[in-house]
Amino acid sequence: MLTRIEIDGFKSFRDFSLDIPPFLVIIGRNAAGKSNLFDAIQFLGRLAGDPVLEAAQHMRGDIVDLFHKHTDGSSVEVMSFAVEVLLDRSVTDAFGDTAEVNHSRLRYELTLELRSTGHSGTQRPYVVREAVRRIRRADDTWVVRFDAEQRKRLAAYRTGADPLETEQDEQNRPVFSIRQQGNQGRKRRLPATAATATVLSSLTTATDFPLLYALKREMQSWRLLHLDPSALRAPDSYDDPDGLAANGGHLANTLRRLADETGSDDRPEGALNDLSADLAAVIPGVIRVRLAEDEARRQRQVEVLTREEAPFSARVASDGTLRAIALLAALYDPRGAGLICFEEPENGIFPQRLAQFVRYLRNLVERAIDAKTEGAALTQLILSSHSPAILRALEPAQARTRTDAVFMDVVSRVQRGQARSRVSRWRSIAGAQQLTIDDAFDVGSVVSPREIAEFEVMAELDN
């Protein structure tokens, strides 16, 4: 689970930091930086497994476009990230080896630098700093939001050296220094003068460096669902993958596996029945989601049953219905547990049913935390929207500020000796309690109810 992110020098972010709860809604107008935040999360996830240049090529724009640009067109040449995570208690690698994770709260820091190579004007990114630090129990402010029993089930702490640091060797050259999970064993050193990949991306087994490998797997589990209607509607071959793709592909096979893995004699369809009930509550007329099997062609297709019509396949289902099915499938799927980023959940959902849909999504996330047992995976959900309807769908907040939603916009930044920038920021959203004068000086400041009302009016005018 991602509990905090810090970004400096990536796209529209300078000195940006945000604590992230298990369920979070980010609202703001277009071009506020919501998609850039998801890009940063996705970029970090790819850096855990791919070389830097290859990871950058999967992002929107060229490599130079990832580095922050000032309003005069000049760019910074260094970007840095820091994330704090909650790890599962064990990790299994691709070879089937499982290792215990004895300390589940880590902070990962990474700095990339853009360098010119040769005389052709080519620029390439390099890793210049990488570190992983243990978050001590006494310093862990994120976990205090949970009660004592939940904290005991969620987090594990063990004293020991930090697993990864960037140091200087005897010749004053930078090196990445890696430690075993405990203090035993010699450090492993890797040169850091021209690193084109992260240390995490070089790890292949869980047994040598369990903490680092668990961090790698956690970051690789972060997903941005950018659902494509054509992929959602496509039938699956029996031989196709049975995990939901980022574009929504393989939905039918995912639902089949979900039903098989969670089914019982009393409930053969398992979690597919629960998914159907959730969908019926937010899509008028829907009774059930089922799978049509074509054994002659060895294909299966998603079908939707309604009260007044014959069953219809995904080929003719609405985009909103398919998006809702796919998002619910991702949240119900134990294999897909981890961080899910999802844009504009309100698309295709009746406004009067949106609150119910958001409530179901939140309940799925909170249920995983409440039922957390050793070895069970957690699910985290970040929703982004430029529609105020998603904010109105949330439960009223009784505190001074909301903990489940933030507001993002873009402001001008001018610092002495530096060029002017347009940067993304986040602010808290006022809750039900009256704000005090001190709230205006909180980190990120607070969006007043009046400003939210103005945002709603402008959103309606934009539509």
Coordinates of C-alpha atoms in Angstrom, one line a residue:
M1 CA 0.0 0.0 0.0
L2 CA 1.3 3.5 -0.9
T3 CA 1.0 5.7 2.1
R4 CA 2.9 8.9 1.0
I5 CA 4.4 10.3 -2.1
E6 CA 6.8 13.2 -2.6
I7 CA 7.6 14.6 -6.1
D8 CA 10.0 17.3 -7.2
G9 CA 10.9 18.0 -10.9
F10 CA 8.5 15.6 -12.6
K11 CA 6.0 17.3 -15.0
S12 CA 4.0 19.9 -13.1
F13 CA 5.3 19.0 -9.6
R14 CA 7.8 20.9 -7.5
D15 CA 8.2 20.1 -3.8
F16 CA 4.9 18.2 -3.8
S17 CA 4.0 15.8 -1.0
L18 CA 0.8 14.0 -0.2
D19 CA -0.2 11.4 2.5
I20 CA -2.5 8.8 0.9
P21 CA -5.1 6.8 2.9
P22 CA -6.5 3.5 1.7
F23 CA -9.3 5.3 -0.1
L24 CA -8.8 8.7 -1.7
V25 CA -10.7 11.0 -4.1
I26 CA -8.8 13.7 -6.0
I27 CA -10.9 16.3 -7.6
G28 CA -10.0 19.4 -9.7
R29 CA -10.5 20.9 -13.0
N30 CA -8.8 19.7 -16.2
A31 CA -5.1 20.3 -16.3
A32 CA -4.8 20.5 -12.5
G33 CA -2.3 17.7 -12.4
K34 CA -4.5 14.7 -11.5
S35 CA -3.3 12.7 -14.4
N36 CA 0.3 13.8 -13.8
L37 CA 0.1 12.3 -10.3
F38 CA -1.1 9.0 -11.7
D39 CA 1.7 9.2 -14.3
A40 CA 4.2 9.6 -11.4
I41 CA 2.9 6.6 -9.6
Q42 CA 2.9 4.5 -12.8
F43 CA 6.5 5.7 -13.7
L44 CA 7.8 4.6 -10.3
G45 CA 6.1 1.3 -10.6
R46 CA 7.8 0.7 -14.0
L47 CA 11.2 1.9 -12.6
A48 CA 11.0 -1.0 -10.1
G49 CA 11.3 -3.5 -13.0
D50 CA 12.5 -1.7 -16.2
P51 CA 15.5 0.4 -17.2
V52 CA 14.9 4.2 -16.8
L53 CA 14.7 5.0 -20.5
E54 CA 12.3 2.1 -21.2
A55 CA 10.1 3.1 -18.3
A56 CA 10.0 6.7 -19.6
Q57 CA 9.0 5.5 -23.1
H58 CA 5.7 4.1 -21.6
M59 CA 4.8 7.6 -20.4
R60 CA 3.0 10.4 -22.2
G61 CA 5.6 12.5 -24.1
D62 CA 9.3 12.2 -24.7
I63 CA 11.8 11.7 -21.9
V64 CA 12.6 15.5 -21.7
D65 CA 8.8 16.1 -21.3
L66 CA 8.9 14.3 -18.0
F67 CA 11.2 16.9 -16.4
H68 CA 9.5 20.0 -15.1
K69 CA 9.5 23.0 -17.4
H70 CA 9.5 26.7 -16.4
T71 CA 7.2 29.1 -18.1
D72 CA 10.2 30.5 -20.1
G73 CA 10.6 27.0 -21.7
S74 CA 13.7 26.0 -19.7
S75 CA 13.7 22.7 -17.9
V76 CA 15.1 21.3 -14.7
E77 CA 17.6 18.4 -15.2
V78 CA 16.9 16.6 -11.9
M79 CA 13.8 14.9 -10.6
S80 CA 13.3 13.2 -7.3
F81 CA 10.7 11.0 -5.7
A82 CA 10.1 9.5 -2.3
V83 CA 7.4 7.1 -1.4
E84 CA 6.4 5.4 1.9
V85 CA 4.8 2.0 1.7
L86 CA 3.1 -0.6 3.8
L87 CA 4.4 -4.1 2.7
D88 CA 2.7 -7.5 3.0
R89 CA 4.3 -9.8 5.7
S90 CA 5.7 -12.2 3.1
V91 CA 6.7 -12.1 -0.6
T92 CA 7.0 -14.9 -3.2
D93 CA 9.2 -14.6 -6.3
A94 CA 8.7 -16.0 -9.8
F95 CA 10.5 -19.2 -8.8
G96 CA 8.1 -20.0 -6.0
D97 CA 10.5 -19.1 -3.1
T98 CA 8.7 -17.3 -0.3
A99 CA 10.5 -15.0 2.2
E100 CA 9.3 -13.4 5.4
V101 CA 9.1 -9.6 5.6
N102 CA 10.0 -8.7 9.2
H103 CA 9.7 -4.9 8.8
S104 CA 6.7 -3.7 6.7
R105 CA 7.1 0.1 6.7
L106 CA 9.7 1.4 4.3
R107 CA 10.6 4.8 2.7
Y108 CA 12.0 4.7 -0.8
E109 CA 14.0 7.6 -2.3
L110 CA 15.1 8.0 -5.9
T111 CA 16.8 10.8 -7.9
L112 CA 17.2 10.9 -11.7
E113 CA 19.3 13.2 -13.7
L114 CA 19.0 14.1 -17.4
R115 CA 22.4 14.2 -19.1
S116 CA 23.6 15.1 -22.6
T117 CA 25.5 12.3 -24.4
G118 CA 28.0 13.1 -27.1
H119 CA 27.5 16.0 -29.6
S120 CA 24.2 14.9 -31.1
G121 CA 22.0 16.6 -28.5
T122 CA 20.8 13.3 -27.2
Q123 CA 19.7 13.3 -23.6
R124 CA 19.5 10.2 -21.4
P125 CA 18.2 9.7 -17.8
Y126 CA 20.5 8.2 -15.1
V127 CA 19.9 7.1 -11.5
V128 CA 22.1 9.2 -9.3
R129 CA 20.7 8.3 -5.9
E130 CA 18.6 5.5 -4.5
A131 CA 17.9 4.7 -0.9
V132 CA 15.5 2.6 1.2
R133 CA 15.0 3.4 4.9
R134 CA 13.1 1.7 7.6
I135 CA 10.2 3.7 9.1
R136 CA 10.5 3.2 12.9
R137 CA 7.4 2.6 14.9
A138 CA 7.9 5.8 16.9
D139 CA 8.1 7.9 13.7
D140 CA 5.2 6.2 11.8
T141 CA 2.5 8.9 11.8
W142 CA 0.5 7.3 9.0
V143 CA -0.5 4.1 10.8
V144 CA -1.9 6.0 13.9
R145 CA -5.2 6.6 11.9
F146 CA -6.0 3.0 12.7
D147 CA -7.0 1.5 16.0
A148 CA -4.6 -0.6 18.0
E149 CA -5.9 -4.0 16.7
Q150 CA -5.7 -2.9 13.1
R151 CA -2.2 -1.5 13.6
K152 CA -1.0 -4.8 15.0
R153 CA -2.4 -6.7 12.0
L154 CA -1.2 -4.1 9.4
A155 CA 2.4 -3.2 10.3
A156 CA 5.4 -5.1 11.6
Y157 CA 8.6 -3.4 12.9
R158 CA 12.1 -4.8 13.5
T159 CA 15.3 -2.9 14.3
G160 CA 18.1 -3.2 11.8
A161 CA 20.2 -1.3 9.2
D162 CA 18.6 0.5 6.3
P163 CA 18.5 -1.9 3.3
L164 CA 19.8 0.4 0.6
E165 CA 21.9 3.6 0.6
T166 CA 24.0 5.6 -1.9
E167 CA 27.5 6.1 -0.5
Q168 CA 31.0 7.0 -1.6
D169 CA 33.6 4.2 -2.0
E170 CA 37.3 4.5 -1.2
Q171 CA 38.0 6.4 -4.4
N172 CA 35.2 8.8 -3.6
R173 CA 32.9 7.4 -6.4
P174 CA 29.2 6.9 -5.7
V175 CA 28.0 3.4 -5.1
F176 CA 24.7 1.7 -4.2
S177 CA 25.2 -0.2 -1.0
I178 CA 22.7 -3.0 -0.4
R179 CA 22.3 -4.9 2.9
Q180 CA 20.6 -8.1 3.9
Q181 CA 17.3 -8.0 5.7
G182 CA 19.2 -8.2 9.0
N183 CA 22.6 -6.8 9.9
Q184 CA 24.3 -10.1 8.9
G185 CA 26.4 -10.5 5.8
R186 CA 28.6 -8.1 3.8
K187 CA 27.2 -5.2 1.9
R188 CA 26.7 -5.7 -1.8
R189 CA 28.0 -2.7 -3.8
L190 CA 27.0 -1.5 -7.3
P191 CA 28.6 1.4 -9.2
A192 CA 26.4 4.5 -9.3
T193 CA 28.3 6.8 -11.7
A194 CA 26.3 5.9 -14.8
A195 CA 23.4 3.8 -13.7
T196 CA 20.7 3.4 -16.3
A197 CA 18.4 1.3 -14.1
T198 CA 17.4 1.2 -10.4
V199 CA 18.8 -1.3 -7.9
L200 CA 15.2 -2.6 -7.4
S201 CA 14.9 -3.5 -11.1
S202 CA 18.0 -5.8 -10.7
L203 CA 16.5 -8.0 -8.0
T204 CA 15.1 -11.3 -9.2
T205 CA 14.7 -13.5 -6.1
A206 CA 13.1 -13.0 -2.7
T207 CA 15.6 -14.9 -0.6
D208 CA 18.7 -12.6 -0.8
F209 CA 17.1 -9.2 0.0
P210 CA 13.5 -9.9 1.1
L211 CA 12.7 -6.2 2.1
L212 CA 13.9 -4.8 -1.2
Y213 CA 12.2 -7.5 -3.2
A214 CA 9.0 -7.0 -1.4
L215 CA 9.2 -3.3 -2.1
K216 CA 9.8 -4.0 -5.8
R217 CA 6.8 -6.2 -6.0
E218 CA 4.7 -3.7 -4.1
M219 CA 5.6 -0.9 -6.6
Q220 CA 5.0 -3.2 -9.6
S221 CA 1.5 -3.9 -8.3
W222 CA 0.5 -0.2 -8.7
R223 CA -2.0 0.0 -11.5
L224 CA -3.6 2.7 -13.6
L225 CA -6.9 1.4 -15.1
H226 CA -7.4 3.3 -18.3
L227 CA -10.4 1.3 -19.6
D228 CA -10.9 1.0 -23.3
P229 CA -14.5 0.0 -24.3
S230 CA -13.3 -2.1 -27.3
A231 CA -11.0 -4.1 -24.9
L232 CA -13.9 -4.5 -22.4
R233 CA -16.2 -5.8 -25.1
A234 CA -13.8 -8.3 -26.7
P235 CA -14.4 -12.0 -26.0
D236 CA -11.7 -14.1 -24.4
S237 CA -10.1 -17.2 -25.7
Y238 CA -9.8 -20.0 -23.1
D239 CA -6.0 -19.7 -23.6
D240 CA -5.9 -15.9 -23.0
P241 CA -4.6 -14.5 -19.7
D242 CA -7.0 -14.5 -16.7
G243 CA -5.9 -11.2 -15.2
L244 CA -7.5 -7.8 -15.9
A245 CA -5.3 -5.7 -18.2
A246 CA -4.8 -2.0 -17.7
N247 CA -7.1 -1.3 -20.6
G248 CA -9.8 -3.7 -19.3
G249 CA -8.9 -6.6 -21.6
H250 CA -9.5 -10.2 -20.5
L251 CA -12.5 -9.2 -18.3
A252 CA -14.4 -12.4 -19.1
N253 CA -11.5 -14.6 -18.1
T254 CA -10.9 -12.6 -15.0
L255 CA -14.5 -13.0 -13.9
R256 CA -14.4 -16.7 -14.6
R257 CA -11.3 -17.2 -12.4
L258 CA -12.7 -15.0 -9.7
A259 CA -15.8 -17.2 -9.6
D260 CA -13.8 -20.4 -9.6
E261 CA -11.4 -19.2 -6.8
T262 CA -14.1 -17.8 -4.5
G263 CA -16.9 -20.3 -5.2
S264 CA -18.2 -22.9 -2.9
D265 CA -20.9 -25.6 -2.9
D266 CA -23.4 -23.1 -1.5
R267 CA -22.3 -20.3 -3.8
P268 CA -20.8 -21.7 -7.0
E269 CA -20.2 -18.3 -8.5
G270 CA -18.6 -16.9 -5.3
A271 CA -17.6 -13.2 -5.5
L272 CA -19.3 -12.9 -8.9
N273 CA -22.6 -12.9 -7.0
D274 CA -21.5 -10.1 -4.8
L275 CA -20.2 -8.1 -7.8
S276 CA -23.6 -8.6 -9.5
A277 CA -25.4 -7.3 -6.4
D278 CA -23.2 -4.2 -6.3
L279 CA -23.8 -3.6 -10.0
A280 CA -27.5 -4.0 -9.7
A281 CA -27.6 -1.3 -7.1
V282 CA -26.0 1.3 -9.3
I283 CA -27.1 0.4 -12.9
P284 CA -30.9 0.5 -13.2
G285 CA -32.5 -2.7 -14.4
V286 CA -29.4 -4.9 -14.0
I287 CA -30.0 -8.2 -12.3
R288 CA -26.9 -10.2 -12.8
V289 CA -23.5 -10.5 -14.5
R290 CA -22.8 -13.9 -16.0
L291 CA -20.5 -15.6 -18.5
A292 CA -21.5 -17.1 -21.8
E293 CA -19.3 -20.1 -22.8
D294 CA -18.8 -21.0 -26.4
E295 CA -17.0 -24.4 -26.1
A296 CA -16.9 -24.9 -29.8
R297 CA -14.9 -21.8 -30.4
R298 CA -13.2 -22.0 -26.9
Q299 CA -14.3 -18.5 -26.1
R300 CA -16.2 -16.8 -23.3
Q301 CA -18.0 -13.5 -23.2
V302 CA -19.5 -11.3 -20.5
E303 CA -23.3 -11.1 -20.4
V304 CA -25.6 -8.8 -18.5
L305 CA -29.1 -9.9 -17.4
T306 CA -31.8 -7.2 -17.0
R307 CA -35.3 -7.3 -15.7
E308 CA -37.1 -6.3 -18.9
E309 CA -34.8 -7.5 -21.7
A310 CA -33.2 -10.7 -22.8
P311 CA -29.6 -11.2 -21.7
F312 CA -27.2 -9.0 -23.8
S313 CA -23.5 -9.5 -24.3
A314 CA -20.7 -7.0 -23.6
R315 CA -20.6 -6.2 -27.3
V316 CA -23.8 -4.1 -26.9
A317 CA -23.5 -3.1 -23.2
S318 CA -23.0 0.6 -22.3
D319 CA -19.5 1.9 -21.6
G320 CA -20.6 2.9 -18.1
T321 CA -21.8 -0.6 -17.3
L322 CA -18.6 -2.2 -18.5
R323 CA -16.4 0.3 -16.6
A324 CA -18.3 -0.5 -13.4
I325 CA -18.0 -4.2 -13.9
A326 CA -14.3 -3.9 -14.6
L327 CA -13.6 -1.7 -11.6
L328 CA -15.6 -4.0 -9.3
A329 CA -13.7 -7.0 -10.7
A330 CA -10.4 -5.4 -9.9
L331 CA -11.4 -4.7 -6.3
Y332 CA -12.9 -8.1 -5.7
D333 CA -10.0 -10.0 -7.2
P334 CA -7.4 -11.2 -4.6
R335 CA -4.8 -11.5 -7.3
G336 CA -5.2 -7.9 -8.3
A337 CA -4.8 -6.5 -4.8
G338 CA -2.7 -3.4 -4.5
L339 CA -3.0 0.2 -5.5
I340 CA -5.6 0.9 -8.2
C341 CA -5.7 4.4 -9.8
F342 CA -8.9 5.1 -11.7
E343 CA -10.0 8.3 -13.5
E344 CA -13.6 9.6 -13.7
P345 CA -15.6 6.9 -12.0
E346 CA -18.8 8.9 -12.6
N347 CA -18.7 8.3 -16.4
G348 CA -21.8 6.3 -17.4
I349 CA -23.2 6.2 -13.8
F350 CA -26.6 7.8 -13.1
P351 CA -25.9 10.8 -10.8
Q352 CA -28.5 9.6 -8.3
R353 CA -26.7 6.2 -8.1
L354 CA -23.2 7.6 -7.9
A355 CA -23.2 7.9 -4.2
Q356 CA -24.1 4.2 -3.8
F357 CA -21.4 3.2 -6.3
V358 CA -18.7 5.1 -4.4
R359 CA -20.0 3.7 -1.1
Y360 CA -19.5 0.1 -2.5
L361 CA -16.0 0.9 -3.7
R362 CA -15.0 2.3 -0.4
N363 CA -16.5 -0.6 1.5
L364 CA -14.5 -3.0 -0.6
V365 CA -11.3 -1.2 0.4
E366 CA -12.2 -0.9 4.1
R367 CA -13.4 -4.5 4.3
A368 CA -10.0 -5.7 3.2
I369 CA -8.4 -3.8 6.1
D370 CA -10.9 -5.0 8.6
A371 CA -10.5 -8.6 7.5
K372 CA -6.7 -8.3 7.2
T373 CA -4.9 -11.5 8.4
E374 CA -1.3 -12.4 8.0
G375 CA -0.6 -13.2 4.4
A376 CA -3.7 -11.5 3.1
A377 CA -3.2 -8.7 0.6
L378 CA -4.7 -5.2 0.8
T379 CA -6.5 -3.2 -1.8
Q380 CA -6.1 0.6 -2.2
L381 CA -8.1 2.9 -4.4
I382 CA -7.4 6.4 -5.7
L383 CA -10.1 8.0 -7.8
S384 CA -9.7 11.2 -9.8
S385 CA -12.4 13.4 -11.2
H386 CA -13.0 16.8 -12.6
S387 CA -16.7 16.5 -11.7
P388 CA -18.0 17.8 -8.4
A389 CA -20.6 15.0 -8.4
I390 CA -18.0 12.6 -7.1
L391 CA -17.4 14.9 -4.0
R392 CA -21.1 15.1 -3.3
A393 CA -21.2 11.3 -3.5
L394 CA -18.9 11.0 -0.4
E395 CA -20.2 10.7 3.1
P396 CA -20.3 14.0 5.0
A397 CA -17.1 14.7 6.9
Q398 CA -17.5 15.5 10.6
A399 CA -14.0 16.8 11.1
R400 CA -12.7 20.2 10.1
T401 CA -11.1 18.8 6.9
R402 CA -11.8 15.6 4.9
T403 CA -9.4 12.7 5.1
D404 CA -10.8 10.9 2.1
A405 CA -10.6 13.7 -0.6
V406 CA -8.3 16.5 -1.7
F407 CA -8.6 19.3 -4.2
M408 CA -5.9 19.9 -6.8
D409 CA -5.3 23.0 -8.9
V410 CA -2.4 24.8 -10.6
V411 CA -0.7 28.0 -9.2
S412 CA 2.3 30.1 -10.2
R413 CA 5.5 29.7 -8.3
V414 CA 8.2 32.3 -8.2
Q415 CA 11.4 31.8 -6.2
R416 CA 14.3 34.1 -5.9
G417 CA 17.0 33.2 -8.5
Q418 CA 14.7 30.8 -10.4
A419 CA 12.4 31.0 -13.4
R420 CA 8.7 31.2 -12.9
S421 CA 6.8 27.9 -12.9
R422 CA 3.2 26.7 -13.0
V423 CA 2.9 23.9 -10.5
S424 CA 0.3 21.5 -9.2
R425 CA -0.7 21.7 -5.5
W426 CA -3.3 19.9 -3.3
R427 CA -5.4 21.4 -0.6
S428 CA -7.6 19.9 2.0
I429 CA -11.4 20.2 1.7
A430 CA -13.4 21.7 4.6
G431 CA -15.6 19.3 6.5
A432 CA -18.6 19.9 8.7
Q433 CA -16.8 21.5 11.7
Q434 CA -16.1 25.2 11.7
L435 CA -12.6 26.1 10.5
T436 CA -10.3 27.9 12.9
I437 CA -7.8 30.6 11.9
D438 CA -5.0 28.1 12.4
D439 CA -6.4 25.8 9.7
A440 CA -5.5 28.4 7.0
F441 CA -1.9 27.8 7.8
D442 CA -2.0 24.0 7.6
V443 CA 0.2 22.3 5.0
G444 CA -1.5 22.5 1.7
S445 CA -4.1 25.0 3.2
V446 CA -7.9 24.4 3.0
V447 CA -10.5 24.8 0.3
S448 CA -13.5 26.5 1.7
P449 CA -17.1 25.4 1.0
R450 CA -17.5 28.6 -1.0
E451 CA -14.6 27.7 -3.3
I452 CA -16.1 24.2 -3.8
A453 CA -19.4 25.8 -4.7
E454 CA -17.7 28.0 -7.3
F455 CA -15.9 24.9 -8.6
E456 CA -19.2 23.2 -9.1
V457 CA -20.7 26.1 -11.0
M458 CA -17.6 26.3 -13.3
A459 CA -17.8 22.5 -13.9
E460 CA -21.4 22.8 -14.9
L461 CA -20.6 25.7 -17.3
D462 CA -17.7 23.6 -18.8
N463 CA -20.2 20.8 -19.5

